[in-house]
PDB file of C-alpha atoms in Angstrom:
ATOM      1  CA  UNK A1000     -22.406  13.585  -1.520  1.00 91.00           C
ATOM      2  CA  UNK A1001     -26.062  14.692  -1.092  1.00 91.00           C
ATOM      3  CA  UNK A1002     -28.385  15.764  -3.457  1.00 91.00           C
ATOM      4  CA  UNK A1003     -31.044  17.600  -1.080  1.00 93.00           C
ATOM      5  CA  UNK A1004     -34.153  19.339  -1.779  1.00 93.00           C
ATOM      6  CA  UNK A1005     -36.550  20.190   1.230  1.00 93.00           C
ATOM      7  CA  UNK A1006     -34.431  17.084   3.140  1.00 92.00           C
ATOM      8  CA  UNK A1007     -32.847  18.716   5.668  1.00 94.00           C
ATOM      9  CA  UNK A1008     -33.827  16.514   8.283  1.00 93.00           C
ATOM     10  CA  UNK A1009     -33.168  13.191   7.129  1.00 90.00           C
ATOM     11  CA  UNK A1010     -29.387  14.747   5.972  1.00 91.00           C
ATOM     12  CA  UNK A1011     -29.321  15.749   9.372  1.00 92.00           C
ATOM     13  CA  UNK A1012     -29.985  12.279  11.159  1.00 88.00           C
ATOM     14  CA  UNK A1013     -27.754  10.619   8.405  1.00 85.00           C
ATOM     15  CA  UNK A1014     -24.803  12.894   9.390  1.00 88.00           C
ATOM     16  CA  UNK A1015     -25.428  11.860  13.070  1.00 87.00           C
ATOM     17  CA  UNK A1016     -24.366   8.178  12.168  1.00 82.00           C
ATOM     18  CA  UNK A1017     -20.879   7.645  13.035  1.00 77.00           C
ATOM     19  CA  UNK A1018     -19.482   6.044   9.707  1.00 75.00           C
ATOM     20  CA  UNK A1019     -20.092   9.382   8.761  1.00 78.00           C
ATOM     21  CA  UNK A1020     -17.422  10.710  10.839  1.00 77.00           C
ATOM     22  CA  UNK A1021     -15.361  12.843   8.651  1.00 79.00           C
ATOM     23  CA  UNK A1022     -12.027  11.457  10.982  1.00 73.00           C
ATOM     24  CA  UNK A1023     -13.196   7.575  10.416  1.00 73.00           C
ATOM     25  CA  UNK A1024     -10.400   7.765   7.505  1.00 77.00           C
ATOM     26  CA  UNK A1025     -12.830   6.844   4.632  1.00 82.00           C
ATOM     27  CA  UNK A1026     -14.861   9.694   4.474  1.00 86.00           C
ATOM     28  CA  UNK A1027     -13.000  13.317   4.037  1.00 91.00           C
ATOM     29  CA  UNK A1028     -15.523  15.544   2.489  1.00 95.00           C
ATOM     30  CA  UNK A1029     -19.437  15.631   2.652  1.00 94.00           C
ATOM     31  CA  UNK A1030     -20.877  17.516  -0.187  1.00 97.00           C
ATOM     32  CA  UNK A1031     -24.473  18.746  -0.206  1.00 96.00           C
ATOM     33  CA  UNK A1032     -26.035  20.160  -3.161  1.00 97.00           C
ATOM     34  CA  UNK A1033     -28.997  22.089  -2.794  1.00 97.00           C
ATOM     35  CA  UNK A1034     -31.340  22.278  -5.435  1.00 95.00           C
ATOM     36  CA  UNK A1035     -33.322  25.249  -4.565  1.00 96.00           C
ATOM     37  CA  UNK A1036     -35.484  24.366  -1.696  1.00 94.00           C
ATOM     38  CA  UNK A1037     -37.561  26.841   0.246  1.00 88.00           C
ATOM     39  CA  UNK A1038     -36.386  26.822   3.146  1.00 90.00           C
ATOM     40  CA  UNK A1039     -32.898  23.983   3.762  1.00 94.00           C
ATOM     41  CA  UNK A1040     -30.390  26.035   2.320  1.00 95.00           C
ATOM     42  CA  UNK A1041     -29.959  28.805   5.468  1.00 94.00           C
ATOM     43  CA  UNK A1042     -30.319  25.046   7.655  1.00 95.00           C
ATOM     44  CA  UNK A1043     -27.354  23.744   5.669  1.00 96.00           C
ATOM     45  CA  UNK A1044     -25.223  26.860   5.565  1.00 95.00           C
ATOM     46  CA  UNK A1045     -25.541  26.384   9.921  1.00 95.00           C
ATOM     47  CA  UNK A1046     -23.720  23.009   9.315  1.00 94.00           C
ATOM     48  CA  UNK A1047     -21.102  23.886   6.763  1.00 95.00           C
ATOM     49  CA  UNK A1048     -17.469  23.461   8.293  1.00 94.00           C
ATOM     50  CA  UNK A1049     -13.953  22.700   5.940  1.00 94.00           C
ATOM     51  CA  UNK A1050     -14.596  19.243   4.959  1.00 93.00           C
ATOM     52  CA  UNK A1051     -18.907  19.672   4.984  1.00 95.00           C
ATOM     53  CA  UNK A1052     -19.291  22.153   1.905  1.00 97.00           C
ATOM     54  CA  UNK A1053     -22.976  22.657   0.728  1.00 97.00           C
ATOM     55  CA  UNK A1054     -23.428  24.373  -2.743  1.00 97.00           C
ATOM     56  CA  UNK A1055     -26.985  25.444  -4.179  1.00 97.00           C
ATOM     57  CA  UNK A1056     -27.897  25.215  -7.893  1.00 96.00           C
ATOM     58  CA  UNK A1057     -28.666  28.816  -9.100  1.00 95.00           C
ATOM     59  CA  UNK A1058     -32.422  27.757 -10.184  1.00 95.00           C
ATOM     60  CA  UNK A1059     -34.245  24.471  -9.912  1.00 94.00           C
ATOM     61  CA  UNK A1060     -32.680  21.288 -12.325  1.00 92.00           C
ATOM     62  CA  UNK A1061     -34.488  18.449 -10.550  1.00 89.00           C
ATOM     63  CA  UNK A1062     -32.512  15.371  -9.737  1.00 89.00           C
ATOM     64  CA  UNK A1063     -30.850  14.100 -12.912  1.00 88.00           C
ATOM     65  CA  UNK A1064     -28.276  17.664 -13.495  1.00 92.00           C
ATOM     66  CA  UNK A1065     -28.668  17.991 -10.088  1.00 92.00           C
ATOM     67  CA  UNK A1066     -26.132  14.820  -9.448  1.00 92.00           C
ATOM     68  CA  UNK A1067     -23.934  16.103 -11.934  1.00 94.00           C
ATOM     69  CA  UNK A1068     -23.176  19.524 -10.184  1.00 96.00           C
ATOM     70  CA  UNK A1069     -22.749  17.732  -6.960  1.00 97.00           C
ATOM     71  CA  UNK A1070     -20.373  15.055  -8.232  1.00 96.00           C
ATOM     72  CA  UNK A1071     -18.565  18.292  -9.865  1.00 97.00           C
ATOM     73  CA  UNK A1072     -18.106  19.880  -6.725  1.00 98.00           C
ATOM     74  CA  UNK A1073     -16.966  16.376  -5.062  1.00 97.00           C
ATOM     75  CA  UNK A1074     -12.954  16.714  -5.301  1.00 97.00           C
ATOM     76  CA  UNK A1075     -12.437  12.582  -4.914  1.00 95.00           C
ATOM     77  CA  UNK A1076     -11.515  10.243  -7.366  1.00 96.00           C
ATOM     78  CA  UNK A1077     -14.944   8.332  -6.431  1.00 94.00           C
ATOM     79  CA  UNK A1078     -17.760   9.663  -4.899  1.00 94.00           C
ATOM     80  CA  UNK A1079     -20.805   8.088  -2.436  1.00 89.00           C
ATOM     81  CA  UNK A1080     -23.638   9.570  -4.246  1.00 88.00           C
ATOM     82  CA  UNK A1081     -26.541   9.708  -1.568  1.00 84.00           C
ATOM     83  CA  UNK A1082     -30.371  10.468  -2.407  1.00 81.00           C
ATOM     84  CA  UNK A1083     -30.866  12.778   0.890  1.00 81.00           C
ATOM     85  CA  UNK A1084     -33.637  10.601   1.783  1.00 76.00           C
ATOM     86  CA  UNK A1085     -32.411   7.204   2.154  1.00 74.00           C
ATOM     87  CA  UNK A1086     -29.910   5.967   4.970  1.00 72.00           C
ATOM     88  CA  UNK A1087     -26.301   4.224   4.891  1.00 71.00           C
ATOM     89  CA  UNK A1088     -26.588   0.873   6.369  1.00 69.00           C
ATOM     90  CA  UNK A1089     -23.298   0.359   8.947  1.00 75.00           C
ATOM     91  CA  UNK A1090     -23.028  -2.989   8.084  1.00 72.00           C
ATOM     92  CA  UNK A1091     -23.049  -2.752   4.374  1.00 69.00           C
ATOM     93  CA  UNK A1092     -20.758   0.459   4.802  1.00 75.00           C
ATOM     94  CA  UNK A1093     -18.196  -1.504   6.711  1.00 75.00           C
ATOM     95  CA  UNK A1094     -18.676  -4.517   3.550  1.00 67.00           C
ATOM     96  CA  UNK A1095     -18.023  -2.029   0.882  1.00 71.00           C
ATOM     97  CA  UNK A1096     -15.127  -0.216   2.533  1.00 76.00           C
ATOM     98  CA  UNK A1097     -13.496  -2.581   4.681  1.00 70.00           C
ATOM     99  CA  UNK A1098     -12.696  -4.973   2.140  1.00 69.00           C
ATOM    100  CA  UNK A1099     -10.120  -5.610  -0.455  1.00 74.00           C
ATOM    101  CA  UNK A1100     -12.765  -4.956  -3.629  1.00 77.00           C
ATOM    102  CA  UNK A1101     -10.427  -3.471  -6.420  1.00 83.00           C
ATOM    103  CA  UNK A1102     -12.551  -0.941  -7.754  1.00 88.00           C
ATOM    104  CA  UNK A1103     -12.887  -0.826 -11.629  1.00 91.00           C
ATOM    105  CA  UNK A1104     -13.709   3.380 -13.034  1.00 95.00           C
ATOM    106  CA  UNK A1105     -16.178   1.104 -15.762  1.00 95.00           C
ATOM    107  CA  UNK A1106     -17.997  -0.024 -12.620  1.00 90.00           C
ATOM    108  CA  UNK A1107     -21.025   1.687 -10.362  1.00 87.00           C
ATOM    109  CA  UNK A1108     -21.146   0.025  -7.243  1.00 80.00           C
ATOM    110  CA  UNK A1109     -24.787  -0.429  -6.060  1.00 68.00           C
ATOM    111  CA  UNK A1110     -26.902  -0.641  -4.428  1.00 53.00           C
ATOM    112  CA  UNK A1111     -27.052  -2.809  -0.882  1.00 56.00           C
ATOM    113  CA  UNK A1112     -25.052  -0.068   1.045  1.00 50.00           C
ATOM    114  CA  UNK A1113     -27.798   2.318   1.330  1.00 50.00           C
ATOM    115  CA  UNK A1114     -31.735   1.951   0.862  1.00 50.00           C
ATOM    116  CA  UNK A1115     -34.800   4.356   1.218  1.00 48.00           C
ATOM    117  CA  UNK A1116     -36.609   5.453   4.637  1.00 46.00           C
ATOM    118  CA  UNK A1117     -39.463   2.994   2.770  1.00 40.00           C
ATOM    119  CA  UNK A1118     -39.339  -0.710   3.138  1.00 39.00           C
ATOM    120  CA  UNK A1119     -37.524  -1.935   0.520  1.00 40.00           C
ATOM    121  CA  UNK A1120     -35.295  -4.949   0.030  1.00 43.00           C
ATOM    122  CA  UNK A1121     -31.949  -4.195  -2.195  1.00 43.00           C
ATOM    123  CA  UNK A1122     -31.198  -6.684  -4.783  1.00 42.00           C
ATOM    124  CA  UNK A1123     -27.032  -7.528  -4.737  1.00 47.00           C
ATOM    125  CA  UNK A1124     -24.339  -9.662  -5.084  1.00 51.00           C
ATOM    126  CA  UNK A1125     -24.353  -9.350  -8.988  1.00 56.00           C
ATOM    127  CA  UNK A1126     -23.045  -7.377 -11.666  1.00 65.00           C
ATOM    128  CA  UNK A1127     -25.560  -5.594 -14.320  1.00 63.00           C
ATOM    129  CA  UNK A1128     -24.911  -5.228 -17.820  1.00 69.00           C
ATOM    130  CA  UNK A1129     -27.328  -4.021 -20.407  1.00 69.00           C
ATOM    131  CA  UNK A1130     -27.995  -7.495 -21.857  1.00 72.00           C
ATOM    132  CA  UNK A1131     -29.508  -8.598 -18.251  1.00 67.00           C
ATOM    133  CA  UNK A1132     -31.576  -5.331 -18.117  1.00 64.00           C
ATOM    134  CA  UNK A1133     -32.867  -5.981 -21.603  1.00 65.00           C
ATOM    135  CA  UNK A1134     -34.101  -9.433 -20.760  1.00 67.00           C
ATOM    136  CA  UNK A1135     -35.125  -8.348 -16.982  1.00 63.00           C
ATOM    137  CA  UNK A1136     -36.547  -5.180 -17.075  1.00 58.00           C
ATOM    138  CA  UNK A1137     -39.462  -5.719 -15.343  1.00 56.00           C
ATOM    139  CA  UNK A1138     -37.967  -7.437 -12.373  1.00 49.00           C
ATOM    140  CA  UNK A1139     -34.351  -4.748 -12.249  1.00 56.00           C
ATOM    141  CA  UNK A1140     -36.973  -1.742 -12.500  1.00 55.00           C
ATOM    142  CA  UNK A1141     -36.693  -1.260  -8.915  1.00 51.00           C
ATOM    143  CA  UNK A1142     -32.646  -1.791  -8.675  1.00 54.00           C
ATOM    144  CA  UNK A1143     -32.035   0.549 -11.155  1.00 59.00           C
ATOM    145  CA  UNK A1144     -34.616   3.459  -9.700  1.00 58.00           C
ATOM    146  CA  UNK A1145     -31.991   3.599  -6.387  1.00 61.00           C
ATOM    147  CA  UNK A1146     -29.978   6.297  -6.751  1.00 69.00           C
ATOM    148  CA  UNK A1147     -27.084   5.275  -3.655  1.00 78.00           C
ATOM    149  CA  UNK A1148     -24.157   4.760  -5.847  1.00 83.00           C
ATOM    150  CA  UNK A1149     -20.120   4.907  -5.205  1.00 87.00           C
ATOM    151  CA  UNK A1150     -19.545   6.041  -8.992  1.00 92.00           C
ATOM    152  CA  UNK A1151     -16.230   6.975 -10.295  1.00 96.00           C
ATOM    153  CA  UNK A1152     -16.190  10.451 -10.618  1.00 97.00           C
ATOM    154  CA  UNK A1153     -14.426  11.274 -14.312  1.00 98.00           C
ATOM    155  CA  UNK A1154     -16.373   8.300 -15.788  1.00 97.00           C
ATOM    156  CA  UNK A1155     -19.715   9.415 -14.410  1.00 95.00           C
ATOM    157  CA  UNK A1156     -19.119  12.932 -15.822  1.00 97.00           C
ATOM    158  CA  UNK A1157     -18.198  11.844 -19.536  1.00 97.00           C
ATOM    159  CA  UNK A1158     -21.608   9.811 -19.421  1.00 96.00           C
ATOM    160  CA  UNK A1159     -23.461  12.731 -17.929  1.00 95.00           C
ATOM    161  CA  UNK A1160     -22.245  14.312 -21.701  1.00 95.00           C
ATOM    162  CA  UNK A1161     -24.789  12.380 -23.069  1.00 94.00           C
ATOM    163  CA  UNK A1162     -27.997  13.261 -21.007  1.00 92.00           C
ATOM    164  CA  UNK A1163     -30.888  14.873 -23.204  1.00 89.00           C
ATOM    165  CA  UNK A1164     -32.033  17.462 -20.746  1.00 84.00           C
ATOM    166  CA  UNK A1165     -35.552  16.785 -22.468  1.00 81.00           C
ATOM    167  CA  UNK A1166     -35.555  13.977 -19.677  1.00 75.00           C
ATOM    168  CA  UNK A1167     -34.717  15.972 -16.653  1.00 74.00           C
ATOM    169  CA  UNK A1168     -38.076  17.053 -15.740  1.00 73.00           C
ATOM    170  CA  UNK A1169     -38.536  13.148 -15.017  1.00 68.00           C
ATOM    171  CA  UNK A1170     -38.976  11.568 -11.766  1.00 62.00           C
ATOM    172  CA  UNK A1171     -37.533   8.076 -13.491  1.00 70.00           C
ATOM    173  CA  UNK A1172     -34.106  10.243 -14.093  1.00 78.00           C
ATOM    174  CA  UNK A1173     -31.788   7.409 -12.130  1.00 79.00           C
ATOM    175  CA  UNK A1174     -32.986   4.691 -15.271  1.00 78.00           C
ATOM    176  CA  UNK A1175     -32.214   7.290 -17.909  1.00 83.00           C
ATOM    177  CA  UNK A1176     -28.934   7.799 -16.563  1.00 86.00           C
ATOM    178  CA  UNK A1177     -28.308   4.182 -15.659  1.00 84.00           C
ATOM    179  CA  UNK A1178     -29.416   3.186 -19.343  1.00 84.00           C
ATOM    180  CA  UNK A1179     -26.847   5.372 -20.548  1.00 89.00           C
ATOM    181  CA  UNK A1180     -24.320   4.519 -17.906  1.00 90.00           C
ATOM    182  CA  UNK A1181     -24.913   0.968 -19.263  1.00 87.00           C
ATOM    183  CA  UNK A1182     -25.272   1.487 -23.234  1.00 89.00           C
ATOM    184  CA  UNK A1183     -21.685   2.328 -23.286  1.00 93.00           C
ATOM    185  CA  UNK A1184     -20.426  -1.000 -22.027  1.00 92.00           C
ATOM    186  CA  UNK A1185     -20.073   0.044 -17.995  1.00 92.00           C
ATOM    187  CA  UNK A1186     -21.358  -2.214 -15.433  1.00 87.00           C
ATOM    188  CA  UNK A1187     -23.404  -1.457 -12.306  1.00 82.00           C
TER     189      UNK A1187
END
């Protein structure tokens, strides 16, 4: 899924790559949620087909309840939560889901598959727990801020329970959520 606002291009080119072939038999649904921007939506309506389905939020929630109605209209167990503005890697997307990883619903799986337009290097290869971000913050800041996840959709949603909306207006919302994610024992 997609969270878009004013991205319609870079959704666009990402859709383009083949892994996201909806007939590759990993990938059966592509859900883009719009979150009011001024001029995507009628763009994404011109690409919406059975298994594409874009949705916009009736008024503007910003990023952190924006994830929440798109993994809501997701109708898989787990979901590929995509910031419109970064790009799946093929190699990574081939690691993550042509392998025998048994995926754990306590787990976020993070974030080496996918990385921002910007130059940025993905930290990997280890598991998080709030006792390493407590002692690390400084150095995880980064990790955490990605928002490219393949989260477990029920599990995601009873964490989401606990957002204070005070802290949607934020542009830090992927920490918030991650701290909470965290807090109650999950691992990224």
């Amino acid at each position: 899924g997609f969270l878009n606002y004013n991205s319609f291009e870079y959704i666009e080119k990402q859709l383009q790559k083949d892994y996201f072939n909806l007939s590759n038999g990993v990938i059966n649904e592509i859900v883009i949620q719009d979150d009011c921007s001024e001029s995507d939506f009628g763009k994404l309506k011109k690409i919406e087909t059975k298994n594409i389905k874009i949705f916009k939020n009736e008024k503007r929630i910003k990023p952190l309840l924006g994830r929440i109605n798109l993994i809501n209209n997701c109708s898989n167990d787990w979901v590929l939560l995509m910031d419109s503005d970064n790009f799946l890697d093929k190699k990574s997307f081939d690691s993550l889901f042509n392998t025998n990883i048994n995926f754990n619903s306590n787990t976020i799986y993070a974030p080496d598959f996918a990385r921002p337009e910007f130059n940025y290097k993905a930290i990997s290869n280890f598991i998080l727990n709030l006792n390493l971000v407590k002692n690390n913050f400084n150095y995880l800041v980064c990790f955490l801020n990605v928002g490219n996840y393949l989260v477990p959709k029920k599990e995601y949603l009873n964490i989401a329970k606990k957002i204070d909306t005070r802290f949607s207006e934020y542009t830090m919302e992927v920490l918030y959520y991650n701290y909470l994610w965290l807090s109650s024992g999950n691992l990224i």
